[in-house]
Short mmCIF file of C-alpha atoms and ligand atoms in Angstrom, two decimals:
data_model
loop_
_atom_site.label_atom_id
_atom_site.label_comp_id
_atom_site.label_asym_id
_atom_site.label_seq_id
_atom_site.Cartn_x
_atom_site.Cartn_y
_atom_site.Cartn_z
CA UNK A 1362 -0.04 -0.08 0.00
CA UNK A 1363 2.84 2.36 0.77
CA UNK A 1364 4.60 1.49 -2.16
CA UNK A 1365 1.61 1.95 -4.24
CA UNK A 1366 1.46 5.48 -2.78
CA UNK A 1367 4.94 6.56 -3.70
CA UNK A 1368 4.55 5.01 -7.09
CA UNK A 1369 1.37 7.29 -7.52
CA UNK A 1370 3.19 10.42 -6.06
CA UNK A 1371 6.02 9.58 -8.59
CA UNK A 1372 3.39 9.75 -11.47
CA UNK A 1373 1.44 12.82 -10.17
CA UNK A 1374 4.50 14.84 -9.52
CA UNK A 1375 5.39 15.48 -13.34
CA UNK A 1376 2.00 16.19 -14.03
CA UNK A 1377 1.63 18.75 -11.20
CA UNK A 1378 4.73 20.41 -12.39
CA UNK A 1379 3.94 20.21 -15.82
CA UNK A 1380 0.51 22.07 -14.86
CA UNK A 1381 2.42 25.02 -13.56
CA UNK A 1382 3.33 28.13 -15.79
CA UNK A 1383 5.57 30.30 -13.85
CA UNK A 1384 4.09 33.32 -12.04
CA UNK A 1385 3.86 36.08 -14.41
CA UNK A 1386 5.36 39.69 -13.87
CA UNK A 1387 3.27 41.73 -16.23
CA UNK A 1388 -0.41 42.45 -15.94
CA UNK A 1389 -0.92 41.06 -19.56
CA UNK A 1390 0.99 37.87 -18.08
CA UNK A 1391 -1.11 37.44 -15.15
CA UNK A 1392 -4.55 37.59 -17.16
CA UNK A 1393 -2.85 34.56 -19.31
CA UNK A 1394 -2.02 33.05 -16.36
CA UNK A 1395 -5.42 33.43 -14.80
CA UNK A 1396 -7.17 32.17 -17.96
CA UNK A 1397 -4.69 29.20 -18.04
CA UNK A 1398 -5.89 28.32 -14.56
CA UNK A 1399 -9.38 28.58 -15.20
CA UNK A 1400 -8.81 25.89 -18.22
CA UNK A 1401 -6.73 23.69 -16.18
CA UNK A 1402 -9.50 23.69 -13.16
CA UNK A 1403 -12.00 23.02 -15.89
CA UNK A 1404 -10.10 20.19 -17.43
CA UNK A 1405 -9.42 18.75 -13.94
CA UNK A 1406 -13.28 18.81 -13.16
CA UNK A 1407 -14.15 17.02 -16.41
CA UNK A 1408 -11.68 14.45 -15.95
CA UNK A 1409 -12.68 13.69 -12.24
CA UNK A 1410 -16.31 13.27 -13.05
CA UNK A 1411 -15.48 11.15 -15.99
CA UNK A 1412 -13.25 8.97 -14.42
CA UNK A 1413 -15.34 8.44 -11.13
CA UNK A 1414 -18.49 8.01 -13.41
CA UNK A 1415 -16.62 5.57 -15.53
CA UNK A 1416 -15.41 3.50 -12.17
CA UNK A 1417 -18.87 3.60 -10.73
CA UNK A 1418 -20.41 2.02 -14.02
CA UNK A 1419 -17.75 -0.42 -14.25
CA UNK A 1420 -18.46 -1.76 -10.74
CA UNK A 1421 -22.11 -1.10 -10.73
CA UNK A 1422 -22.75 -2.94 -14.04
CA UNK A 1423 -20.25 -5.66 -13.75
CA UNK A 1424 -21.66 -8.89 -15.16
CA UNK A 1425 -23.25 -11.11 -12.30
CA UNK A 1426 -25.56 -13.09 -14.57
CA UNK A 1427 -26.90 -13.23 -17.88
CA UNK A 1428 -29.65 -10.74 -17.42
CA UNK A 1429 -28.73 -7.28 -19.53
CA UNK A 1430 -29.28 -3.77 -17.69
CA UNK A 1431 -31.99 -1.64 -18.72
CA UNK A 1432 -31.25 -0.62 -22.31
CA UNK A 1433 -31.90 3.20 -23.11
CA UNK A 1434 -31.87 4.28 -26.63
CA UNK A 1435 -33.00 7.51 -28.29
CA UNK A 1436 -33.55 9.33 -25.22
CA UNK A 1437 -33.95 13.00 -26.32
CA UNK A 1438 -33.28 14.36 -22.71
CA UNK A 1439 -29.94 12.64 -22.43
CA UNK A 1440 -28.86 13.61 -26.06
CA UNK A 1441 -29.71 17.28 -25.14
CA UNK A 1442 -27.86 17.09 -21.88
CA UNK A 1443 -24.90 15.63 -23.27
CA UNK A 1444 -24.97 18.35 -25.91
CA UNK A 1445 -25.78 21.11 -23.62
CA UNK A 1446 -23.08 20.46 -21.19
CA UNK A 1447 -20.22 20.56 -23.37
CA UNK A 1448 -21.64 23.55 -25.36
CA UNK A 1449 -21.74 25.55 -22.08
CA UNK A 1450 -18.37 24.57 -21.19
CA UNK A 1451 -17.02 25.69 -24.41
CA UNK A 1452 -18.90 28.94 -24.39
CA UNK A 1453 -17.87 29.62 -21.04
CA UNK A 1454 -14.21 28.67 -21.91
CA UNK A 1455 -14.49 31.27 -25.01
CA UNK A 1456 -15.54 34.05 -22.83
CA UNK A 1457 -12.42 33.60 -20.58
CA UNK A 1458 -10.16 33.37 -23.43
CA UNK A 1459 -11.80 36.76 -24.88
CA UNK A 1460 -11.44 38.64 -21.80
CA UNK A 1461 -7.91 37.53 -21.14
CA UNK A 1462 -6.89 38.34 -24.94
CA UNK A 1463 -8.66 42.15 -24.38
CA UNK A 1464 -6.32 42.62 -21.27
CA UNK A 1465 -3.34 41.31 -23.21
CA UNK A 1466 -4.11 43.39 -26.34
CA UNK A 1467 -5.38 46.38 -24.54
CA UNK A 1468 -3.71 49.53 -25.76
CA UNK A 1469 -3.46 51.89 -22.63
CA UNK A 1470 -1.79 55.57 -23.10
CA UNK A 1471 1.66 54.94 -22.25
CA UNK A 1472 4.44 57.64 -21.91
CA UNK A 1473 6.92 55.25 -22.68
CA UNK A 1474 7.46 53.85 -26.17
CA UNK A 1475 10.41 51.70 -27.03
CA UNK A 1476 11.42 50.66 -30.50
CA UNK A 1477 12.82 46.99 -30.59
CA UNK A 1478 14.52 45.84 -33.77
CA UNK A 1479 15.47 42.48 -34.05
CA UNK A 1480 18.41 41.70 -36.34
CA UNK A 1481 20.78 38.88 -36.87
CA UNK A 1482 21.80 38.01 -34.11
CA UNK A 1483 20.78 40.61 -31.43
CA UNK A 1484 18.41 43.20 -30.41
CA UNK A 1485 18.29 46.95 -30.50
CA UNK A 1486 16.33 49.10 -28.10
CA UNK A 1487 15.51 52.75 -29.08
CA UNK A 1488 13.46 54.97 -26.49
CA UNK A 1489 11.15 57.19 -28.33
CA UNK A 1490 11.62 60.90 -27.58
CA UNK A 1491 15.07 60.24 -26.11
CA UNK A 1492 18.71 59.48 -27.60
CA UNK A 1493 18.91 56.32 -25.57
CA UNK A 1494 19.85 53.51 -27.67
CA UNK A 1495 20.78 50.00 -26.45
CA UNK A 1496 22.52 47.84 -29.01
CA UNK A 1497 23.47 44.26 -28.45
CA UNK A 1498 26.25 42.25 -30.18
CA UNK A 1499 28.34 39.34 -29.96
CA UNK A 1500 29.04 38.47 -26.36
CA UNK A 1501 27.06 41.55 -25.17
CA UNK A 1502 23.62 40.62 -23.85
CA UNK A 1503 21.35 44.07 -24.32
CA UNK A 1504 19.32 45.07 -21.78
CA UNK A 1505 15.99 46.76 -22.18
CA UNK A 1506 15.36 49.05 -19.18
CA UNK A 1507 11.56 49.67 -18.15
CA UNK A 1508 10.03 51.55 -15.41
CA UNK A 1509 7.83 49.42 -12.91
CA UNK A 1510 4.16 49.76 -12.76
CA UNK A 1511 3.46 51.84 -15.92
CA UNK A 1512 2.22 50.38 -19.35
CA UNK A 1513 5.25 50.40 -22.02
CA UNK A 1514 4.40 50.75 -25.39
CA UNK A 1515 6.60 48.40 -27.45
CA UNK A 1516 7.07 48.68 -31.53
CA UNK A 1517 8.72 45.38 -32.81
CA UNK A 1518 10.48 45.32 -35.92
CA UNK A 1519 13.06 43.11 -37.76
CA UNK A 1520 15.73 44.30 -40.24
CA UNK A 1521 16.39 40.96 -41.65
CA UNK A 1522 14.45 37.55 -41.14
CA UNK A 1523 11.80 36.53 -38.90
CA UNK A 1524 12.68 36.64 -35.12
CA UNK A 1525 10.62 36.34 -32.00
CA UNK A 1526 10.51 38.73 -29.09
CA UNK A 1527 10.01 36.27 -25.88
CA UNK A 1528 10.15 36.96 -22.29
CA UNK A 1529 9.17 33.83 -20.60
CA UNK A 1530 8.27 35.53 -17.14
CA UNK A 1531 5.84 37.70 -18.94
CA UNK A 1532 3.93 34.84 -20.64
CA UNK A 1533 4.44 36.72 -24.01
CA UNK A 1534 5.84 35.99 -27.13
CA UNK A 1535 5.47 38.11 -30.28
CA UNK A 1536 7.25 37.68 -33.92
CA UNK A 1537 9.40 40.23 -35.36
CA UNK A 1538 8.53 40.03 -38.94
CA UNK A 1539 10.65 41.94 -41.77
CA UNK A 1540 8.34 45.00 -43.15
CA UNK A 1541 5.71 44.80 -40.40
CA UNK A 1542 5.33 46.55 -37.00
CA UNK A 1543 4.02 44.64 -34.29
CA UNK A 1544 2.67 46.80 -31.37
CA UNK A 1545 1.87 45.75 -27.90
CA UNK A 1546 2.06 46.78 -24.35
CA UNK A 1547 3.70 45.36 -21.15
CA UNK A 1548 3.20 46.47 -17.83
CA UNK A 1549 6.00 45.03 -15.54
CA UNK A 1550 4.61 44.73 -11.95
CA UNK A 1551 7.86 43.62 -10.21
CA UNK A 1552 11.02 45.29 -10.07
CA UNK A 1553 13.94 42.73 -11.53
CA UNK A 1554 15.79 41.44 -14.34
CA UNK A 1555 14.13 39.03 -16.39
CA UNK A 1556 15.33 36.71 -19.08
CA UNK A 1557 14.45 37.26 -22.80
CA UNK A 1558 15.31 35.60 -26.06
CA UNK A 1559 14.64 35.02 -29.59
CA UNK A 1560 12.10 32.15 -29.99
CA UNK A 1561 12.28 31.67 -33.54
CA UNK A 1562 14.97 29.83 -35.44
CA UNK A 1563 16.67 32.56 -37.40
CA UNK A 1564 20.01 31.10 -38.46
CA UNK A 1565 23.38 29.76 -37.12
CA UNK A 1566 23.55 32.32 -34.14
CA UNK A 1567 19.97 32.03 -33.11
CA UNK A 1568 20.86 30.96 -29.63
CA UNK A 1569 22.95 34.16 -29.10
CA UNK A 1570 19.69 36.26 -29.48
CA UNK A 1571 19.27 36.72 -25.66
CA UNK A 1572 18.32 39.81 -24.14
CA UNK A 1573 17.26 41.02 -20.62
CA UNK A 1574 14.54 43.05 -19.31
CA UNK A 1575 15.51 45.09 -16.33
CA UNK A 1576 12.51 46.37 -14.59
CA UNK A 1577 13.47 49.54 -12.28
CA UNK A 1578 11.75 52.10 -10.14
CA UNK A 1579 10.33 55.07 -11.95
CA UNK A 1580 12.93 57.63 -10.84
CA UNK A 1581 15.82 55.04 -11.66
CA UNK A 1582 14.25 54.94 -15.08
CA UNK A 1583 14.33 58.84 -15.21
CA UNK A 1584 17.98 58.72 -14.55
CA UNK A 1585 18.62 55.84 -16.95
CA UNK A 1586 17.02 57.95 -19.89
CA UNK A 1587 18.60 61.30 -19.12
CA UNK A 1588 22.19 59.62 -18.68
CA UNK A 1589 21.63 57.95 -21.93
CA UNK A 1590 22.43 54.50 -20.77
CA UNK A 1591 21.62 52.67 -17.41
CA UNK A 1592 25.18 52.64 -16.34
CA UNK A 1593 24.99 48.88 -16.94
CA UNK A 1594 27.99 47.32 -18.53
CA UNK A 1595 25.93 45.93 -21.42
CA UNK A 1596 24.54 47.78 -24.38
CA UNK A 1597 26.01 50.67 -26.08
CA UNK A 1598 25.04 54.04 -25.10
CA UNK A 1599 25.01 57.48 -26.77
CU1 LIG B 2872 16.50 35.68 -34.04
CU2 LIG B 2872 16.22 33.47 -33.59
#
């Protein structure tokens, strides 16, 4: 019995871990995470109900003699029921998705706009209304400095091939496509340094396309903007 319990824990643990998305650090990411949790809980409930029901009918209707249990056929009520339940579930999850998407795609007025340019093989960050420019290169991981708690508007472009702007802790990824500007907003809620990388295979040095998002207090951000560079050893300032 003890052994069975341990085996069950061994099986359950990876499943539990696989079900965990990292805690998001942006408002948009939190909306995504919340929607994900609703899906997870809905799926777990459906699984639990179906599994229990299945076990119950296996035990309840196991063969005892040659007599058949009551045979139900063409029940309109049952047909309606098992059409209505999944339909309601899908509609509910649709609404949850739309609401999360509205938060992720919302375009709040923001006073910080950063032009992000992906190129083979690094990133360039230009702050609109300022000379501040951060450019990464071989052996130099660029750092996008942003203030905490305010929406940051990002204009994402590519100067050559398709890349992908990915910040795992923001639960957000968007492609940088040549000839197109993809715009989105990110509102970081926690001071810290977050890893970012290109998530689209774009050539031999794709793996070098790393960057960092450095979230700082608002006054520190103002200092960073006026000094032209954040005092960080990364990124080429002007
Ligand atoms: Cu750029 Cu991969």
